[in-house]
Coordinates of C-alpha atoms in Angstrom, one line a residue:
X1 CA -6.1 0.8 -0.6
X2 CA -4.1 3.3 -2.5
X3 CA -5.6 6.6 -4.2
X4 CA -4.8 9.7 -5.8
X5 CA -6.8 12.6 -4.9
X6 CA -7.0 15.8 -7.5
X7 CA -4.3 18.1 -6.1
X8 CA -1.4 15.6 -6.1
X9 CA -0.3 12.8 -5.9
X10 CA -0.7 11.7 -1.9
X11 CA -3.0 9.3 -0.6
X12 CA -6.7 10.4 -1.0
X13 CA -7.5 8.5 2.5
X14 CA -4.6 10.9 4.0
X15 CA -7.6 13.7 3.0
X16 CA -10.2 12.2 4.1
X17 CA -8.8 11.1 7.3
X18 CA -7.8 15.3 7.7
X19 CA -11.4 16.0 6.5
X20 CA -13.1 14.3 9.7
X21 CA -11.3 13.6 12.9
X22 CA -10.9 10.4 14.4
X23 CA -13.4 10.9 16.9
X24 CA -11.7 7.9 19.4
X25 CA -8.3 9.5 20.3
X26 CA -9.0 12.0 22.9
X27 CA -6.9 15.6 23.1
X28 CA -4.8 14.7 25.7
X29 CA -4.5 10.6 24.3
X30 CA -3.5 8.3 27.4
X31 CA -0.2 7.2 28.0
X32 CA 1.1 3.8 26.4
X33 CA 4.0 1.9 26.4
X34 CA 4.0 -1.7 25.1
X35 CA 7.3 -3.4 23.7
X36 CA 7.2 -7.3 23.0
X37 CA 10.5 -8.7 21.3
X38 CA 9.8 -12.2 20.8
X39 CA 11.4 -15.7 19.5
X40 CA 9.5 -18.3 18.1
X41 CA 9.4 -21.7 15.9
X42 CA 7.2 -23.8 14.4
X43 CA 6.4 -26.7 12.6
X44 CA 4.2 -26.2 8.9
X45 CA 3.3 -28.5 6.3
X46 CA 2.2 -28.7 3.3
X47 CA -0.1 -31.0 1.1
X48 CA -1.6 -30.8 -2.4
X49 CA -5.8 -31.6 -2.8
X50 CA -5.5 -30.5 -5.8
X51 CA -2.9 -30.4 -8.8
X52 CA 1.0 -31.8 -8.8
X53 CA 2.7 -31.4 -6.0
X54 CA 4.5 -33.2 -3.3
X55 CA 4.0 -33.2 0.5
X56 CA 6.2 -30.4 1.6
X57 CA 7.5 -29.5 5.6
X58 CA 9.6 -27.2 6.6
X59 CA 10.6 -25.4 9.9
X60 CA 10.5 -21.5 10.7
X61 CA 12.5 -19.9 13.3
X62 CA 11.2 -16.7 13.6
X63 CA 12.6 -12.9 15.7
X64 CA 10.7 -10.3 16.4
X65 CA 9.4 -7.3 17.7
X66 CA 5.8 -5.8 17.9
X67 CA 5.6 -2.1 19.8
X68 CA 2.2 0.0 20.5
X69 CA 3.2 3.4 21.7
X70 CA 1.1 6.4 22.4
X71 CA 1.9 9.6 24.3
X72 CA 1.4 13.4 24.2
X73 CA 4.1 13.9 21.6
X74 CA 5.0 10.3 19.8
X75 CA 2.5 8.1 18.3
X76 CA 3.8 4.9 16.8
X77 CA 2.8 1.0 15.7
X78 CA 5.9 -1.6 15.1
X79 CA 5.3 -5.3 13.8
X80 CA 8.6 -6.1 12.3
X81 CA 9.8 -10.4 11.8
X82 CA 12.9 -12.1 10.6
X83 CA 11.7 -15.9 9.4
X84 CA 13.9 -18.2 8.4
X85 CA 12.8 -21.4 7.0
X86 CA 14.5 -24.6 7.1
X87 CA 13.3 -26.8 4.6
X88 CA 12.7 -30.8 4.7
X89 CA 14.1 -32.1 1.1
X90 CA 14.9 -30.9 -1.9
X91 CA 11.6 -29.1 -2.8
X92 CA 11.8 -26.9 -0.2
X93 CA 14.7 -25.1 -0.1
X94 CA 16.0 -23.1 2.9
X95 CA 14.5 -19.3 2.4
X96 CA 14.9 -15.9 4.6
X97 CA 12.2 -13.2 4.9
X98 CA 12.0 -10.1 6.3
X99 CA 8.2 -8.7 6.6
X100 CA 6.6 -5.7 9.0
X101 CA 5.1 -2.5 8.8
X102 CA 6.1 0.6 11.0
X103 CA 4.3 3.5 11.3
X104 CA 5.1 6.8 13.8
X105 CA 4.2 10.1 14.0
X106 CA 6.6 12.4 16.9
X107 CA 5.0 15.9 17.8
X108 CA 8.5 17.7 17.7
X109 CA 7.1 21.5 18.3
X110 CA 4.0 23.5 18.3
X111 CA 2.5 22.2 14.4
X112 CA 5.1 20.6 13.6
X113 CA 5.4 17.0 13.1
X114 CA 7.8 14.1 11.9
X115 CA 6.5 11.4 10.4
X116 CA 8.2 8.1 9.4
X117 CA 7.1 4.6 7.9
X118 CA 8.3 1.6 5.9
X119 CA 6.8 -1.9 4.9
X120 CA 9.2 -5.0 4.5
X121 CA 6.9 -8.1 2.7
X122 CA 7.3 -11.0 -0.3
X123 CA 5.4 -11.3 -3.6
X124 CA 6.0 -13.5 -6.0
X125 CA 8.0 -13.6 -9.3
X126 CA 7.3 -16.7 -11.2
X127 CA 3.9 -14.8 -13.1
X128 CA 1.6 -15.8 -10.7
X129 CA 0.9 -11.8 -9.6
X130 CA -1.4 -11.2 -7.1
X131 CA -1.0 -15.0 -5.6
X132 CA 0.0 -15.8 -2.0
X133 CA 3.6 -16.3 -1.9
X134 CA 3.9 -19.9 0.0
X135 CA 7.0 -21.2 0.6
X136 CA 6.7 -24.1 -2.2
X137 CA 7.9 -21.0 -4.8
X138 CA 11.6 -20.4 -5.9
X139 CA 10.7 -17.4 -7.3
X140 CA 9.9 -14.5 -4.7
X141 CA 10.8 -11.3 -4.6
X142 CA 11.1 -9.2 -1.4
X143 CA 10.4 -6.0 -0.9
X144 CA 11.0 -2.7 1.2
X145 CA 9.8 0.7 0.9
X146 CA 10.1 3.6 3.5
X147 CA 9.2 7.3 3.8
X148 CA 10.6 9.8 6.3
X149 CA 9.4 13.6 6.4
X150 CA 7.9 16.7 8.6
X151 CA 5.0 18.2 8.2
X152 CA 3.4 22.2 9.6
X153 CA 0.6 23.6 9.8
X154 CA -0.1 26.9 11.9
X155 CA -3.3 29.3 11.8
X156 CA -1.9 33.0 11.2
X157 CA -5.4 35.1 11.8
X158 CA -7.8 33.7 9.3
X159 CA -5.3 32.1 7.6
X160 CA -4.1 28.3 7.4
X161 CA -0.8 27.9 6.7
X162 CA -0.1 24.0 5.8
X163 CA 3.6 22.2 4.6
X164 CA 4.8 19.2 3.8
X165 CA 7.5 17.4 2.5
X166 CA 8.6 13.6 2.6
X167 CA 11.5 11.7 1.2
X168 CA 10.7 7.9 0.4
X169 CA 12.8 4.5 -1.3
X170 CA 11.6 1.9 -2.6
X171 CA 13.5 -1.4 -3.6
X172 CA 12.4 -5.4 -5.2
X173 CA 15.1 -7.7 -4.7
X174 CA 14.6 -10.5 -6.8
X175 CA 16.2 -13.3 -8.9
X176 CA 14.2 -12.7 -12.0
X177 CA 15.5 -15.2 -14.8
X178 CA 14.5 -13.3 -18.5
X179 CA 13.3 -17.3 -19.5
X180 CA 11.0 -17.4 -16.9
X181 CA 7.7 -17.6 -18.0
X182 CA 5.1 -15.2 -17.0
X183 CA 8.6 -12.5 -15.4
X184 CA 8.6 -9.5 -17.1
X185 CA 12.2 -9.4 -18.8
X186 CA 13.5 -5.9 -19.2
X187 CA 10.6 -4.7 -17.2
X188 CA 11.1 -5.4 -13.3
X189 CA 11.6 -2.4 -10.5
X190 CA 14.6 -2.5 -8.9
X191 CA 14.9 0.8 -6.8
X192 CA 13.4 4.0 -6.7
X193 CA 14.1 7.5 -4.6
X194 CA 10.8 9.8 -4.3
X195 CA 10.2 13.3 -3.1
X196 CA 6.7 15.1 -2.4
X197 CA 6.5 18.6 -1.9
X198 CA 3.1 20.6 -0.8
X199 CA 2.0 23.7 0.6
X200 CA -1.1 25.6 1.1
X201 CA -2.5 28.8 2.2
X202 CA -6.2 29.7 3.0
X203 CA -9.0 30.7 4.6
X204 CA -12.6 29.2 5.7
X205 CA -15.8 29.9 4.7
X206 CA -17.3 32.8 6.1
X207 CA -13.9 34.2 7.6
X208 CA -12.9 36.4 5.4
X209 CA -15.5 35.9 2.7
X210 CA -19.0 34.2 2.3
X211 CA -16.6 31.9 0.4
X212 CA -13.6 29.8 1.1
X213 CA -10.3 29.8 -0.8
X214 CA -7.3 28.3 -0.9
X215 CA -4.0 28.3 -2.9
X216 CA -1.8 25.5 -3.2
X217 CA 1.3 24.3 -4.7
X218 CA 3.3 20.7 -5.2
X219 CA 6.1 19.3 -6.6
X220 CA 6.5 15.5 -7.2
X221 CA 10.0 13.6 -8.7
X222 CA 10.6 10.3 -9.1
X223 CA 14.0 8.7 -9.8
X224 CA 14.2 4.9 -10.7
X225 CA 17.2 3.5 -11.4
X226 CA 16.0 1.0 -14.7
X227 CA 16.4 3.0 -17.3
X228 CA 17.4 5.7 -15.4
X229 CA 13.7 6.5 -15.4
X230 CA 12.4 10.0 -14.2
X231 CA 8.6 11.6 -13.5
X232 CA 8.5 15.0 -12.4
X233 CA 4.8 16.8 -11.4
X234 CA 4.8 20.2 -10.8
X235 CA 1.3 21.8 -10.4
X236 CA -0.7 24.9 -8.4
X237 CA -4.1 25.6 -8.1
X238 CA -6.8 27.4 -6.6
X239 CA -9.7 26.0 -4.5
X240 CA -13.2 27.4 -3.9
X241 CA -15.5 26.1 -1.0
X242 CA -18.9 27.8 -1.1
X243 CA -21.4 26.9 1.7
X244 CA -25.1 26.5 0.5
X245 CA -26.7 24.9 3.2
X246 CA -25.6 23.8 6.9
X247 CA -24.0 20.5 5.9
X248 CA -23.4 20.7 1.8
X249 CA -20.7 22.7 0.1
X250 CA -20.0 23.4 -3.8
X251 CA -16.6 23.1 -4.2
X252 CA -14.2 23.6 -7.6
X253 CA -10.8 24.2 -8.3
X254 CA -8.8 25.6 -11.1
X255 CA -4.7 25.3 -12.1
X256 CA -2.0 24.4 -14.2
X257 CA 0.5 21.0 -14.3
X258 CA 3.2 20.2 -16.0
X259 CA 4.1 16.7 -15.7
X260 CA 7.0 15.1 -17.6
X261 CA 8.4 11.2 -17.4
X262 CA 11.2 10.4 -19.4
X263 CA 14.6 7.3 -19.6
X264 CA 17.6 6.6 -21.0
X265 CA 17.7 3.8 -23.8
X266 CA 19.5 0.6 -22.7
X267 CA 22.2 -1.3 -24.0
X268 CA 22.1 -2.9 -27.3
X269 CA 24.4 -6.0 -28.1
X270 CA 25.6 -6.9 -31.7
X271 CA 22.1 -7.8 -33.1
X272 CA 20.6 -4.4 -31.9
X273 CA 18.8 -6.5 -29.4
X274 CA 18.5 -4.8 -25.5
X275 CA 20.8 -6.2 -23.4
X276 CA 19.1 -7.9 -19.7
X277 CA 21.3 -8.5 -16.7
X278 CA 19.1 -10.0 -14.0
X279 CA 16.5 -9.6 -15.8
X280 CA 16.9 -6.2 -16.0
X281 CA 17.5 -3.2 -18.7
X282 CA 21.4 -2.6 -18.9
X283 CA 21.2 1.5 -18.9
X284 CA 23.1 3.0 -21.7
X285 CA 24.4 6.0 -19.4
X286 CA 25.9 7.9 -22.2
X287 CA 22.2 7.8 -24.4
X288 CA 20.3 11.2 -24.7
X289 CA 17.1 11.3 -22.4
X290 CA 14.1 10.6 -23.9
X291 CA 10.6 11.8 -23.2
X292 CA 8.4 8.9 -22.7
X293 CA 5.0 11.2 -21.6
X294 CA 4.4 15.1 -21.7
X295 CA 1.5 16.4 -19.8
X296 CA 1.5 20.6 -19.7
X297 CA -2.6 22.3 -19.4
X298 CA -4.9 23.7 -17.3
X299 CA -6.6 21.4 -15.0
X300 CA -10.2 22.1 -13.3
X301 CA -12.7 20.5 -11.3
X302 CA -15.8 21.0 -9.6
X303 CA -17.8 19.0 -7.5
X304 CA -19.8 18.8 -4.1
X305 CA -18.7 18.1 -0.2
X306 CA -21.4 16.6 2.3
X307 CA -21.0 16.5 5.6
X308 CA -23.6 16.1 8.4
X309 CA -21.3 15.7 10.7
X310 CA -18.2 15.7 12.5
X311 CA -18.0 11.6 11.6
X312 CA -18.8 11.7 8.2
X313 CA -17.9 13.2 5.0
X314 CA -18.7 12.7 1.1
X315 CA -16.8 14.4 -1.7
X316 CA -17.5 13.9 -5.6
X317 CA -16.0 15.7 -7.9
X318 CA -15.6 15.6 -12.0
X319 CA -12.9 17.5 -14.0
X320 CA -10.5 17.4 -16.8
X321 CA -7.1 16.7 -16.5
X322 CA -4.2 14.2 -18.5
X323 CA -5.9 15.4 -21.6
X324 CA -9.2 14.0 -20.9
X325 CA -12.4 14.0 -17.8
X326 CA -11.5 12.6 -14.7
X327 CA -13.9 11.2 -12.2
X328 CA -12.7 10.9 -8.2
X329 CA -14.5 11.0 -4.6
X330 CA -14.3 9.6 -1.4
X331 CA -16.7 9.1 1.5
X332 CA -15.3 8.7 5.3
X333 CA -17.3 7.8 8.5
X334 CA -15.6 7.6 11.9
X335 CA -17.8 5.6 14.6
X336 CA -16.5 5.6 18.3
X337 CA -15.3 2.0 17.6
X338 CA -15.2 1.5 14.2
X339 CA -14.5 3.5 10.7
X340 CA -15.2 3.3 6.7
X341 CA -13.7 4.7 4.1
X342 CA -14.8 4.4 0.2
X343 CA -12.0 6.4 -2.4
X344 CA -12.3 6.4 -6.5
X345 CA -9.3 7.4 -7.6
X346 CA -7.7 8.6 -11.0
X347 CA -4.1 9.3 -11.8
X348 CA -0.3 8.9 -12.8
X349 CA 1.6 6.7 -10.9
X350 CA 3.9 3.8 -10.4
X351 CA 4.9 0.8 -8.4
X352 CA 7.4 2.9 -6.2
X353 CA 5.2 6.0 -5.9
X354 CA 2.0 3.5 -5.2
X355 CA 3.3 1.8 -2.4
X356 CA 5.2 5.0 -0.8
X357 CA 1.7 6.4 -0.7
X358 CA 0.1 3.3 1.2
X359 CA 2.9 3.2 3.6
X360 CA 2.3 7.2 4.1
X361 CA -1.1 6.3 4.5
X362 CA -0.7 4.2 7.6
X363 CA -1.2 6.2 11.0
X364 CA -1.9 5.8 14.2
X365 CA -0.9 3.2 17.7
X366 CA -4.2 0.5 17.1
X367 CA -3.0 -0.9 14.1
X368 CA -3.7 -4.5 13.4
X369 CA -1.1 -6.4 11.1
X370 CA -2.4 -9.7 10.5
X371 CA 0.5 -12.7 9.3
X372 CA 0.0 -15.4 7.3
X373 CA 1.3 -18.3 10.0
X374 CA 2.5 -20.3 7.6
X375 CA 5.3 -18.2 5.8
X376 CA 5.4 -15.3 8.2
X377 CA 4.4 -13.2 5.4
X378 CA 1.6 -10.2 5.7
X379 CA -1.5 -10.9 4.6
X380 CA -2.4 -7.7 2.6
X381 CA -3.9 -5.4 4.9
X382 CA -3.6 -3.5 8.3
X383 CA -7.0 -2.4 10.1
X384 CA -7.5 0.1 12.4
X385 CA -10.8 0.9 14.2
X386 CA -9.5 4.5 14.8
X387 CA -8.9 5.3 11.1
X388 CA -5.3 5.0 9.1
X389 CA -5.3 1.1 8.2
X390 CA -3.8 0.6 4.9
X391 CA -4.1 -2.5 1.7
X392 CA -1.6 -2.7 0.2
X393 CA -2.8 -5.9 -2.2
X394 CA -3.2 -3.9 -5.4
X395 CA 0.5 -2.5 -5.1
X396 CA 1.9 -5.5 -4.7
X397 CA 0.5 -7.3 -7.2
X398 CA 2.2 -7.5 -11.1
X399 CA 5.0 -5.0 -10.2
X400 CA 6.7 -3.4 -13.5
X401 CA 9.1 -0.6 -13.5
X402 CA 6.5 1.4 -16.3
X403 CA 4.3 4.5 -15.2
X404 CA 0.5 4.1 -16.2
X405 CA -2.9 5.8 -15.9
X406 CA -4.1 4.6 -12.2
X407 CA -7.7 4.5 -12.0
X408 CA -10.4 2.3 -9.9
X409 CA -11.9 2.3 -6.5
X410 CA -11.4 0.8 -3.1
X411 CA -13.2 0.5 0.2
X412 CA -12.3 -0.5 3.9
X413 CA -13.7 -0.9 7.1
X414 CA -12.8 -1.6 10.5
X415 CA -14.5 -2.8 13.8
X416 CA -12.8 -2.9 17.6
X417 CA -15.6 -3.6 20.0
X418 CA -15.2 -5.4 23.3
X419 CA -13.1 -8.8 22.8
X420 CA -14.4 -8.9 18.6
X421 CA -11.9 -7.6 16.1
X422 CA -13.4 -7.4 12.3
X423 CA -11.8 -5.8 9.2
X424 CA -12.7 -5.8 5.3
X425 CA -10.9 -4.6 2.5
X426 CA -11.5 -4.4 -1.2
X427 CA -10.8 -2.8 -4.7
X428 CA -11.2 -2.6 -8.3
X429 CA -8.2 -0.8 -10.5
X430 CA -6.9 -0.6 -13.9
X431 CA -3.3 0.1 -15.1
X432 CA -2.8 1.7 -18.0
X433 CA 0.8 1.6 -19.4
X434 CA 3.0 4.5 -20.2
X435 CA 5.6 3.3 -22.3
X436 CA 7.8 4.3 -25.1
X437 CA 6.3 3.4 -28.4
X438 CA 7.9 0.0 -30.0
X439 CA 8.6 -1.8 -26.2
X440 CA 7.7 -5.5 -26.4
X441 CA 6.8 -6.4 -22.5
X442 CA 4.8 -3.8 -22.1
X443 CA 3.0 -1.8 -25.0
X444 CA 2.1 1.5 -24.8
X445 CA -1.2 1.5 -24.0
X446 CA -2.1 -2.0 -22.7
X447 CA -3.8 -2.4 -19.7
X448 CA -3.8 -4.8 -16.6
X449 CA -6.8 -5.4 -14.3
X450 CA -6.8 -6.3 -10.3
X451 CA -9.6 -7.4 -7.9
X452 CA -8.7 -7.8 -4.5
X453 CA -10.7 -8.4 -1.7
X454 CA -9.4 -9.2 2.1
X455 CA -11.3 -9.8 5.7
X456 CA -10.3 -10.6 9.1
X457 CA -11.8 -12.0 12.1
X458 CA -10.4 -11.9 15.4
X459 CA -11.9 -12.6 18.8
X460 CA -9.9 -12.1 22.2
X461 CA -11.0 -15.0 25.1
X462 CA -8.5 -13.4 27.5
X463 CA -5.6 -11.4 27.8
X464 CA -3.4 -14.7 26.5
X465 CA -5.9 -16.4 24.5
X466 CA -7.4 -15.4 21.1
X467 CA -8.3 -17.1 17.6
X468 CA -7.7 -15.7 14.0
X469 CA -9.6 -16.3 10.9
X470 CA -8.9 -14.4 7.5
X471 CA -9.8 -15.0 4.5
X472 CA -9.0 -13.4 0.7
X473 CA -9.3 -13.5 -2.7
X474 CA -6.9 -11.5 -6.3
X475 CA -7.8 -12.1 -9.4
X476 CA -5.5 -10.3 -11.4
X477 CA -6.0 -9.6 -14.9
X478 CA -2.6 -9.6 -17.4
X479 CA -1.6 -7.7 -20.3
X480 CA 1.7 -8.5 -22.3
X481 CA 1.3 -12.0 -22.4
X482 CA 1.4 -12.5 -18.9
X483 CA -1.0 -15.1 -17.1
X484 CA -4.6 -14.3 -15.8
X485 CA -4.3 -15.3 -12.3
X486 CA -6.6 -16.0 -9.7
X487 CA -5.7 -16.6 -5.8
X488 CA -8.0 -17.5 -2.8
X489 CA -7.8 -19.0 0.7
X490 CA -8.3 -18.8 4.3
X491 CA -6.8 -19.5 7.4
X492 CA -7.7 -19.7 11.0
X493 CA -5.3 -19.7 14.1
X494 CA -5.7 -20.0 18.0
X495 CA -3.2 -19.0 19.8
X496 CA -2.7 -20.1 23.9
X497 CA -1.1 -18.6 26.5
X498 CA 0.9 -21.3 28.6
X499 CA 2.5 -19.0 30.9
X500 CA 3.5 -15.2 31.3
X501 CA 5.6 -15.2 28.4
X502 CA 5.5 -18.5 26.5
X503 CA 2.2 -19.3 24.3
X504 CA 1.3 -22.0 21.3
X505 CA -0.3 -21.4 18.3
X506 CA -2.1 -24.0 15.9
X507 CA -2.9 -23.3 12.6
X508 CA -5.0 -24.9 9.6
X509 CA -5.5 -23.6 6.0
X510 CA -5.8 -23.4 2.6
X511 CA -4.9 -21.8 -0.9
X512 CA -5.9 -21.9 -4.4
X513 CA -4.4 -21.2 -7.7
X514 CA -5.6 -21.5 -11.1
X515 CA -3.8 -19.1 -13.5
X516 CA -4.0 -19.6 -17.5
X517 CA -3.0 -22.3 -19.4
X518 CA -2.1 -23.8 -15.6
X519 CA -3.8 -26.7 -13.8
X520 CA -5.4 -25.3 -10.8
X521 CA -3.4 -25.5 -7.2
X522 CA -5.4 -26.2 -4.5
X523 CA -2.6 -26.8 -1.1
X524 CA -3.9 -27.5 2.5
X525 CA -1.4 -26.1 4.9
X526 CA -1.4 -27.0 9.1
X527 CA 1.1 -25.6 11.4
X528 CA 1.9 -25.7 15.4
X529 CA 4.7 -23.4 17.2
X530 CA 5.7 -21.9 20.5
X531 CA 6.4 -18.2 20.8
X532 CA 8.3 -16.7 24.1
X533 CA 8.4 -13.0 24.7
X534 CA 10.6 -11.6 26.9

């Protein structure tokens, strides 16, 4: 789930999760060391109940790695895969994909931390946004984004000192044809380099004064290479918190932005028509910069913060800002086993600032990264029962290289009790493009829709043995021309220890597809393997 909150552009879960400790780690969290490389292969097939389509089988050797580590200084989750599928026959060609999330956090002095992260994962290209990308597709895309960066934060008598800064990249490599139908031609991401830069200074309630204050500053810049594209967000503001009972606050805010996103035109060949190389904008390097969106005011909110508790916390707030009102919140609870988080979010943003942000957003050594056994893919989200799991299923479906007004809410929750493992994730958003007047893929002001929804079942027999169910549903909703596309299944896996290191896995699914103008897709999907860890 991805979120802006209203100081910047960082995750609005990264705040909540600072608003209300994660009451499960302990001060002094107990030591932990597990490493598992791992080689596996397995045998999937593929059958059509409903639709064209032939029986399709293909074989996946897969490497790996998966890494919990947790001491008093580094904190850090690793699930990274190599697949490789060979395929049985012409409709299933031999395909390569890298997919994992990694997520650490190193204590390098007293308040100061490093933190790192990156996603690696496949969506698909052919117009079918949002849908599972099964190995019966040509047309995938794979994609990596990855954020390194320290943080500080001190206490200097009343006052709280806090700093941050982190450098991400972002990249979709693809082999987008401009005749496909449903691609975006001219309007794909390729790359993107981000930097976020945030500080603070203030004090608590009743410290200094009856009421709290604090000043803040941050600097955002985006640079994507289509188009030469460029977004730059500089703001500050000043915050008030002013107690009126023991567990509700007023809080409001007042400051200035200047935000600016502008490209370079692209090449234009003898009929004045823009020239596409991979389905890509060719840059015109030597063009004059253009300003695609100018945003330079006074922004203000106000709003309310409730919290009973150390485990809970609600903040609403309404305000103006982009020229208009703007609505955001969240709401956080933190159990002993289990944690929920609720986020409405409004803002700018883009593909490569979207999913730098839910990568950021990821945290802590109890992370649960669920694959799809039948690709090796991930299935959209990462639960933890400590707080810091992550969807990433809105950011990953109908990527464009445009900026657009981000707004929509989103909702997860997570569950570790005894041998049961549960986690749900959903969310509603709306894109609004930001693009210069006259473009054809996207217009100016057109808007996409995405519903996502995501849960996951997991129950443990033994140390060896263990069963996996998850199920999900997109339905993504397409501007430009593109298809209306809607995507559901569910899987279940057991997996068997047959020794120390070597275990089986069975596996039995399904998958739908129906998109517009399109016959629906329904596939059923079985697969067996062996995995050995050393």
């Amino acid at each position: 789930m991805t979120a802006r909150h209203w100081i910047s552009g960082a995750s609005m879960f990264a705040l909540a999760a600072m608003a209300v400790p994660a009451l499960a780690q302990s001060s002094q969290p107990r030591q932990r060391l597990d490493v598992v490389p791992y080689l596996g292969i397995d045998q999937v097939v593929m059958a059509p109940l409903k639709g064209d389509g032939d029986v399709l089988t293909y074989t996946n050797v897969t490497a790996g790695v998966t890494a919990q580590i947790q001491s008093r200084r580094v904190e850090a989750t690793i699930d990274a895969q190599y697949n490789h599928s060979f395929g049985w026959g012409s409709q299933t060609p031999d395909q390569d994909v890298i997919s994992g999330i990694v997520s650490a956090q190193a204590h390098v002095a007293r308040g100061l931390t490093l933190n790192a992260g990156g996603l690696a994962t496949r969506v698909r290209t052919d117009g079918l946004s949002g849908a599972t990308a099964l190995n019966d597709s040509s047309y995938t895309s794979q994609v990596y984004a990855g954020y390194v960066g320290p943080s500080y934060t001190t206490q200097i008598g009343d006052f709280t000192v806090n700093g941050s800064y982190r450098l991400g990249y972002a990249r979709v490599e693809d082999d987008i044809d401009a005749d496909l139908p449903g691609a975006l031609p001219g309007g794909s991401f390729a790359d993107s380099w981000t930097h976020s830069l945030l500080g603070s200074v203030g004090f608590a309630p009743g410290t200094v004064l009856p009421v709290g204050l604090t000043a803040s500053a941050g600097y955002d810049r985006e640079d994507a290479s289509q188009l030469d594209q460029r977004f730059e967000d500089a703001w500050g503001r000043l915050d008030a918190t002013l107690p009126v009972s023991r567990t509700v606050a007023l809080v409001g805010g007042i400051g200035y932005e200047d935000i600016e996103i502008s490209q370079r035109s692209p090449v234009l060949d003898a009929t004045g028509a823009p020239v596409i190389r991979d389905g890509r904008y060719v840059t015109d390097k030597s063009s004059p910069r253009a300003l695609v969106y100018e945003f330079d005011d006074i922004i203000w909110d106000v709003g309310v913060l409730w919290r009973p508790s150390h485990r809970t916390s609600l903040q609403a707030r309404v305000g103006e800002r982009y020229g208009g009102m703007t609505y955001q919140g969240s709401f956080l609870w933190q159990g002993r086993d289990s944690n929920f988080a609720l986020v409405v979010f409004d803002g700018i943003d883009s593909f490569g600032r979207m999913i730098m942000a839910d990568v950021a957003a990821l945290s802590g050594s109890n992370l649960n990264v669920v694959r799809n056994p039948f690709t090796g893919d991930l299935t959209g989200c990462a639960f933890s029962a400590t707080g810091g799991g992550q969807c990433f299923n809105d950011a990953l479906s109908g990527i464009t290289d445009a900026n657009f007004r981000y707004r929509g809410v989103s909702a997860q929750y997570a569950l570790r009790r005894g041998p049961w493992g549960w986690g749900l994730g959903a969310g509603y958003s709306q894109r609004k493009f930001i693009t210069p007047q006259g473009q054809t893929v996207l217009i100016r002001g057109s808007r996409d829709e995405n519903w996502f929804g995501n849960a996951s079942m997991t129950y443990m027999f033994n140390d060896r043995d263990s069963i996996d169910t998850v199920a999900y549903i997109n339905y993504f909703d397409a501007s430009g021309g593109r298809p209306d596309v809607l995507n559901y299944g569910a899987f279940t896996s057991y997996f068997k220890g047959l020794s120390r290191r070597l275990s089986a896995s069975a596996s039995v699914g399904i998958d739908g597809v129906k998109a517009d103008d399109i016959d629906t897709v329904i596939s059923a999907m079985g697969q067996v393997g062996l995995r050995y860890s050393f």
